[in-house]
Amino acid sequence: TDGATAVLLVSEEVARQFTDDPIYIIGSGQASDGALHSRPSLTSIGAAKEAGQMAYAMAGIKPQDVKIAEVHDCFTIAEVIASEDLGFFEAGKGHEAVEEGLTTRFGPQPINTSGGLKAKGHPVGASGAGQVVEVFKQMRGLAGERQVDRDVDLALTHNVGGTGQTAVVHIYERK
């Protein structure tokens, strides 16, 4: 795969030298899981659930508070699984949310307004930073034709390594 992206991660003091409206990371979680063949379910990634719960707890929010999410969708089903693991929809209901348009940029829970990893060629190594760039643009109102029709003050990114052996979730806030 081909691709590249860059993110400047700086202290609030440094950020304020460049903007009056910085984006903050207010929650972060990372978790690991065992091999795929030893998991109780193929329709859930335990590491993603745990990382999400850690990030929500650190941020002091619930899944319903998130205005937009970029999730790791290396395969079509991965977005549906992530939407359930992260608590946006009940287990087994994520596909219905997609079918009903709930995850589009016009729906109540926009997911992958960037088009997702596959739309960007899934540039392994740059995928997670690409997600950060998308939520930054959405939070700043700079996403152009992909811009959602609401104020995005809370956003989430979710990334997975391997076949779900590791997952990381970050929550961002524009104050």
mmCIF file of C-alpha atoms in Angstrom:
data_model
loop_
_atom_site.group_PDB
_atom_site.id
_atom_site.type_symbol
_atom_site.label_atom_id
_atom_site.label_comp_id
_atom_site.label_asym_id
_atom_site.label_seq_id
_atom_site.Cartn_x
_atom_site.Cartn_y
_atom_site.Cartn_z
ATOM 1 C CA THR A 1 0.000 0.000 0.000
ATOM 2 C CA ASP A 2 1.057 3.570 -0.581
ATOM 3 C CA GLY A 3 0.310 6.513 1.619
ATOM 4 C CA ALA A 4 1.613 8.942 4.155
ATOM 5 C CA THR A 5 0.278 11.354 6.708
ATOM 6 C CA ALA A 6 1.644 13.582 9.439
ATOM 7 C CA VAL A 7 0.297 14.734 12.787
ATOM 8 C CA LEU A 8 1.827 17.346 15.087
ATOM 9 C CA LEU A 9 1.284 16.302 18.683
ATOM 10 C CA VAL A 10 2.356 19.096 21.013
ATOM 11 C CA SER A 11 1.694 20.446 24.484
ATOM 12 C CA GLU A 12 -1.135 22.909 25.014
ATOM 13 C CA GLU A 13 1.448 25.654 25.561
ATOM 14 C CA VAL A 14 3.001 25.055 22.137
ATOM 15 C CA ALA A 15 -0.392 24.614 20.440
ATOM 16 C CA ARG A 16 -1.559 27.981 21.776
ATOM 17 C CA GLN A 17 1.341 29.646 19.937
ATOM 18 C CA PHE A 18 -0.375 28.637 16.689
ATOM 19 C CA THR A 19 -4.115 28.562 17.443
ATOM 20 C CA ASP A 20 -6.753 29.703 19.908
ATOM 21 C CA ASP A 21 -8.729 26.516 19.201
ATOM 22 C CA PRO A 22 -6.549 23.441 19.873
ATOM 23 C CA ILE A 23 -7.876 19.902 19.733
ATOM 24 C CA TYR A 24 -7.218 17.924 22.926
ATOM 25 C CA ILE A 25 -6.772 14.196 23.478
ATOM 26 C CA ILE A 26 -8.954 13.608 26.533
ATOM 27 C CA GLY A 27 -9.101 9.824 26.547
ATOM 28 C CA SER A 28 -6.854 7.000 25.489
ATOM 29 C CA GLY A 29 -6.990 3.248 25.827
ATOM 30 C CA GLN A 30 -4.912 0.334 24.583
ATOM 31 C CA ALA A 31 -5.557 -3.358 25.089
ATOM 32 C CA SER A 32 -4.315 -6.694 23.795
ATOM 33 C CA ASP A 33 -6.003 -10.030 23.133
ATOM 34 C CA GLY A 34 -4.973 -13.573 22.303
ATOM 35 C CA ALA A 35 -4.756 -15.328 18.980
ATOM 36 C CA LEU A 36 -7.832 -15.270 16.767
ATOM 37 C CA HIS A 37 -8.377 -19.036 16.993
ATOM 38 C CA SER A 38 -8.626 -18.930 20.799
ATOM 39 C CA ARG A 39 -11.262 -16.198 21.076
ATOM 40 C CA PRO A 40 -14.822 -16.976 22.158
ATOM 41 C CA SER A 41 -16.288 -15.011 19.226
ATOM 42 C CA LEU A 42 -15.288 -14.005 15.719
ATOM 43 C CA THR A 43 -17.806 -11.149 15.744
ATOM 44 C CA SER A 44 -16.165 -9.096 18.473
ATOM 45 C CA ILE A 45 -12.656 -7.898 19.230
ATOM 46 C CA GLY A 46 -12.126 -7.974 22.976
ATOM 47 C CA ALA A 47 -9.113 -5.666 22.799
ATOM 48 C CA ALA A 48 -11.230 -3.012 21.054
ATOM 49 C CA LYS A 49 -13.966 -3.248 23.680
ATOM 50 C CA GLU A 50 -11.456 -2.917 26.499
ATOM 51 C CA ALA A 51 -9.532 -0.057 24.852
ATOM 52 C CA GLY A 52 -12.801 1.778 24.217
ATOM 53 C CA GLN A 53 -13.941 1.371 27.817
ATOM 54 C CA MET A 54 -10.590 2.681 29.048
ATOM 55 C CA ALA A 55 -10.760 5.726 26.758
ATOM 56 C CA TYR A 56 -14.379 6.515 27.690
ATOM 57 C CA ALA A 57 -13.538 6.264 31.401
ATOM 58 C CA MET A 58 -10.501 8.536 31.058
ATOM 59 C CA ALA A 59 -12.530 11.093 29.087
ATOM 60 C CA GLY A 60 -15.523 10.835 31.423
ATOM 61 C CA ILE A 61 -17.951 10.282 28.542
ATOM 62 C CA LYS A 62 -20.224 7.603 27.099
ATOM 63 C CA PRO A 63 -20.291 6.251 23.535
ATOM 64 C CA GLN A 64 -23.451 8.265 22.846
ATOM 65 C CA ASP A 65 -21.521 11.493 23.477
ATOM 66 C CA VAL A 66 -19.182 10.913 20.511
ATOM 67 C CA LYS A 67 -20.194 13.028 17.505
ATOM 68 C CA ILE A 68 -18.044 11.281 14.882
ATOM 69 C CA ALA A 69 -15.797 8.227 14.756
ATOM 70 C CA GLU A 70 -13.121 6.885 12.453
ATOM 71 C CA VAL A 71 -12.803 3.136 13.000
ATOM 72 C CA HIS A 72 -10.441 0.495 11.642
ATOM 73 C CA ASP A 73 -12.296 -1.097 8.729
ATOM 74 C CA CYS A 74 -9.657 -3.231 7.036
ATOM 75 C CA PHE A 75 -12.551 -5.454 5.883
ATOM 76 C CA THR A 76 -16.194 -4.494 5.335
ATOM 77 C CA ILE A 77 -17.412 -6.348 8.427
ATOM 78 C CA ALA A 78 -14.768 -4.649 10.589
ATOM 79 C CA GLU A 79 -16.678 -1.342 10.683
ATOM 80 C CA VAL A 80 -19.825 -3.129 11.864
ATOM 81 C CA ILE A 81 -17.916 -5.060 14.530
ATOM 82 C CA ALA A 82 -16.147 -1.896 15.723
ATOM 83 C CA SER A 83 -19.425 0.035 15.931
ATOM 84 C CA GLU A 84 -20.738 -2.636 18.293
ATOM 85 C CA ASP A 85 -17.526 -3.140 20.294
ATOM 86 C CA LEU A 86 -17.261 0.615 20.890
ATOM 87 C CA GLY A 87 -20.833 0.769 22.188
ATOM 88 C CA PHE A 88 -22.407 2.804 19.400
ATOM 89 C CA PHE A 89 -24.845 -0.045 18.698
ATOM 90 C CA GLU A 90 -25.886 -3.223 20.503
ATOM 91 C CA ALA A 91 -24.118 -6.456 19.621
ATOM 92 C CA GLY A 92 -25.682 -7.902 16.479
ATOM 93 C CA LYS A 93 -27.313 -4.587 15.498
ATOM 94 C CA GLY A 94 -24.438 -2.754 13.784
ATOM 95 C CA HIS A 95 -25.404 -4.037 10.340
ATOM 96 C CA GLU A 96 -28.935 -2.690 10.809
ATOM 97 C CA ALA A 97 -27.508 0.722 11.702
ATOM 98 C CA VAL A 98 -25.537 0.728 8.445
ATOM 99 C CA GLU A 99 -28.567 -0.413 6.412
ATOM 100 C CA GLU A 100 -30.705 2.337 7.985
ATOM 101 C CA GLY A 101 -28.104 5.025 7.222
ATOM 102 C CA LEU A 102 -27.383 5.780 10.876
ATOM 103 C CA THR A 103 -23.619 5.805 10.262
ATOM 104 C CA THR A 104 -23.575 8.116 7.231
ATOM 105 C CA ARG A 105 -22.443 11.702 7.600
ATOM 106 C CA PHE A 106 -26.132 12.669 7.757
ATOM 107 C CA GLY A 107 -27.018 9.995 10.336
ATOM 108 C CA PRO A 108 -27.015 10.320 14.118
ATOM 109 C CA GLN A 109 -23.694 8.425 14.495
ATOM 110 C CA PRO A 110 -21.363 9.249 11.584
ATOM 111 C CA ILE A 111 -18.639 6.638 11.187
ATOM 112 C CA ASN A 112 -15.758 6.804 8.706
ATOM 113 C CA THR A 113 -16.671 10.026 6.938
ATOM 114 C CA SER A 114 -13.269 9.740 5.251
ATOM 115 C CA GLY A 115 -14.554 6.674 3.433
ATOM 116 C CA GLY A 116 -12.592 4.403 5.747
ATOM 117 C CA LEU A 117 -9.282 2.659 5.343
ATOM 118 C CA LYS A 118 -10.178 0.812 2.157
ATOM 119 C CA ALA A 119 -11.161 4.063 0.429
ATOM 120 C CA LYS A 120 -7.672 5.396 1.230
ATOM 121 C CA GLY A 121 -5.841 2.241 0.155
ATOM 122 C CA HIS A 122 -5.287 1.256 3.812
ATOM 123 C CA PRO A 123 -1.740 2.637 3.981
ATOM 124 C CA VAL A 124 -0.509 0.388 6.774
ATOM 125 C CA GLY A 125 1.498 2.465 9.220
ATOM 126 C CA ALA A 126 -0.251 5.669 8.170
ATOM 127 C CA SER A 127 -3.836 4.472 8.697
ATOM 128 C CA GLY A 128 -4.176 5.653 12.293
ATOM 129 C CA ALA A 129 -2.712 9.078 11.631
ATOM 130 C CA GLY A 130 -5.028 9.399 8.625
ATOM 131 C CA GLN A 131 -7.952 8.851 10.986
ATOM 132 C CA VAL A 132 -6.640 11.622 13.236
ATOM 133 C CA VAL A 133 -6.421 13.990 10.263
ATOM 134 C CA GLU A 134 -10.060 13.267 9.349
ATOM 135 C CA VAL A 135 -11.427 13.899 12.845
ATOM 136 C CA PHE A 136 -9.294 17.055 13.086
ATOM 137 C CA LYS A 137 -10.809 18.339 9.827
ATOM 138 C CA GLN A 138 -14.330 17.457 10.994
ATOM 139 C CA MET A 139 -13.785 19.168 14.350
ATOM 140 C CA ARG A 140 -12.495 22.293 12.619
ATOM 141 C CA GLY A 141 -15.178 22.319 9.890
ATOM 142 C CA LEU A 142 -12.550 21.760 7.184
ATOM 143 C CA ALA A 143 -13.755 18.437 5.735
ATOM 144 C CA GLY A 144 -15.332 19.944 2.618
ATOM 145 C CA GLU A 145 -17.992 17.770 1.015
ATOM 146 C CA ARG A 146 -17.452 15.155 3.759
ATOM 147 C CA GLN A 147 -18.301 17.650 6.530
ATOM 148 C CA VAL A 148 -21.026 16.465 8.895
ATOM 149 C CA ASP A 149 -23.983 18.734 9.580
ATOM 150 C CA ARG A 150 -23.387 19.220 13.320
ATOM 151 C CA ASP A 151 -20.914 20.761 15.709
ATOM 152 C CA VAL A 152 -18.219 18.151 16.302
ATOM 153 C CA ASP A 153 -16.817 18.776 19.764
ATOM 154 C CA LEU A 154 -16.067 15.110 20.594
ATOM 155 C CA ALA A 155 -14.546 12.563 18.215
ATOM 156 C CA LEU A 156 -13.061 9.086 18.446
ATOM 157 C CA THR A 157 -10.462 7.095 16.536
ATOM 158 C CA HIS A 158 -10.076 3.324 16.784
ATOM 159 C CA ASN A 159 -7.237 1.309 15.321
ATOM 160 C CA VAL A 160 -6.459 -2.397 15.369
ATOM 161 C CA GLY A 161 -3.247 -4.352 14.883
ATOM 162 C CA GLY A 162 -2.924 -7.871 13.545
ATOM 163 C CA THR A 163 -6.186 -9.784 13.657
ATOM 164 C CA GLY A 164 -7.307 -7.837 16.679
ATOM 165 C CA GLN A 165 -4.469 -8.768 19.015
ATOM 166 C CA THR A 166 -4.073 -5.103 19.858
ATOM 167 C CA ALA A 167 -6.378 -2.106 19.700
ATOM 168 C CA VAL A 168 -6.092 1.552 20.574
ATOM 169 C CA VAL A 169 -8.829 4.152 21.019
ATOM 170 C CA HIS A 170 -8.383 7.905 21.397
ATOM 171 C CA ILE A 171 -11.021 10.511 22.193
ATOM 172 C CA TYR A 172 -10.586 14.115 21.094
ATOM 173 C CA GLU A 173 -12.265 17.284 22.307
ATOM 174 C CA ARG A 174 -12.565 20.779 20.901
ATOM 175 C CA LYS A 175 -13.308 23.015 23.892
#
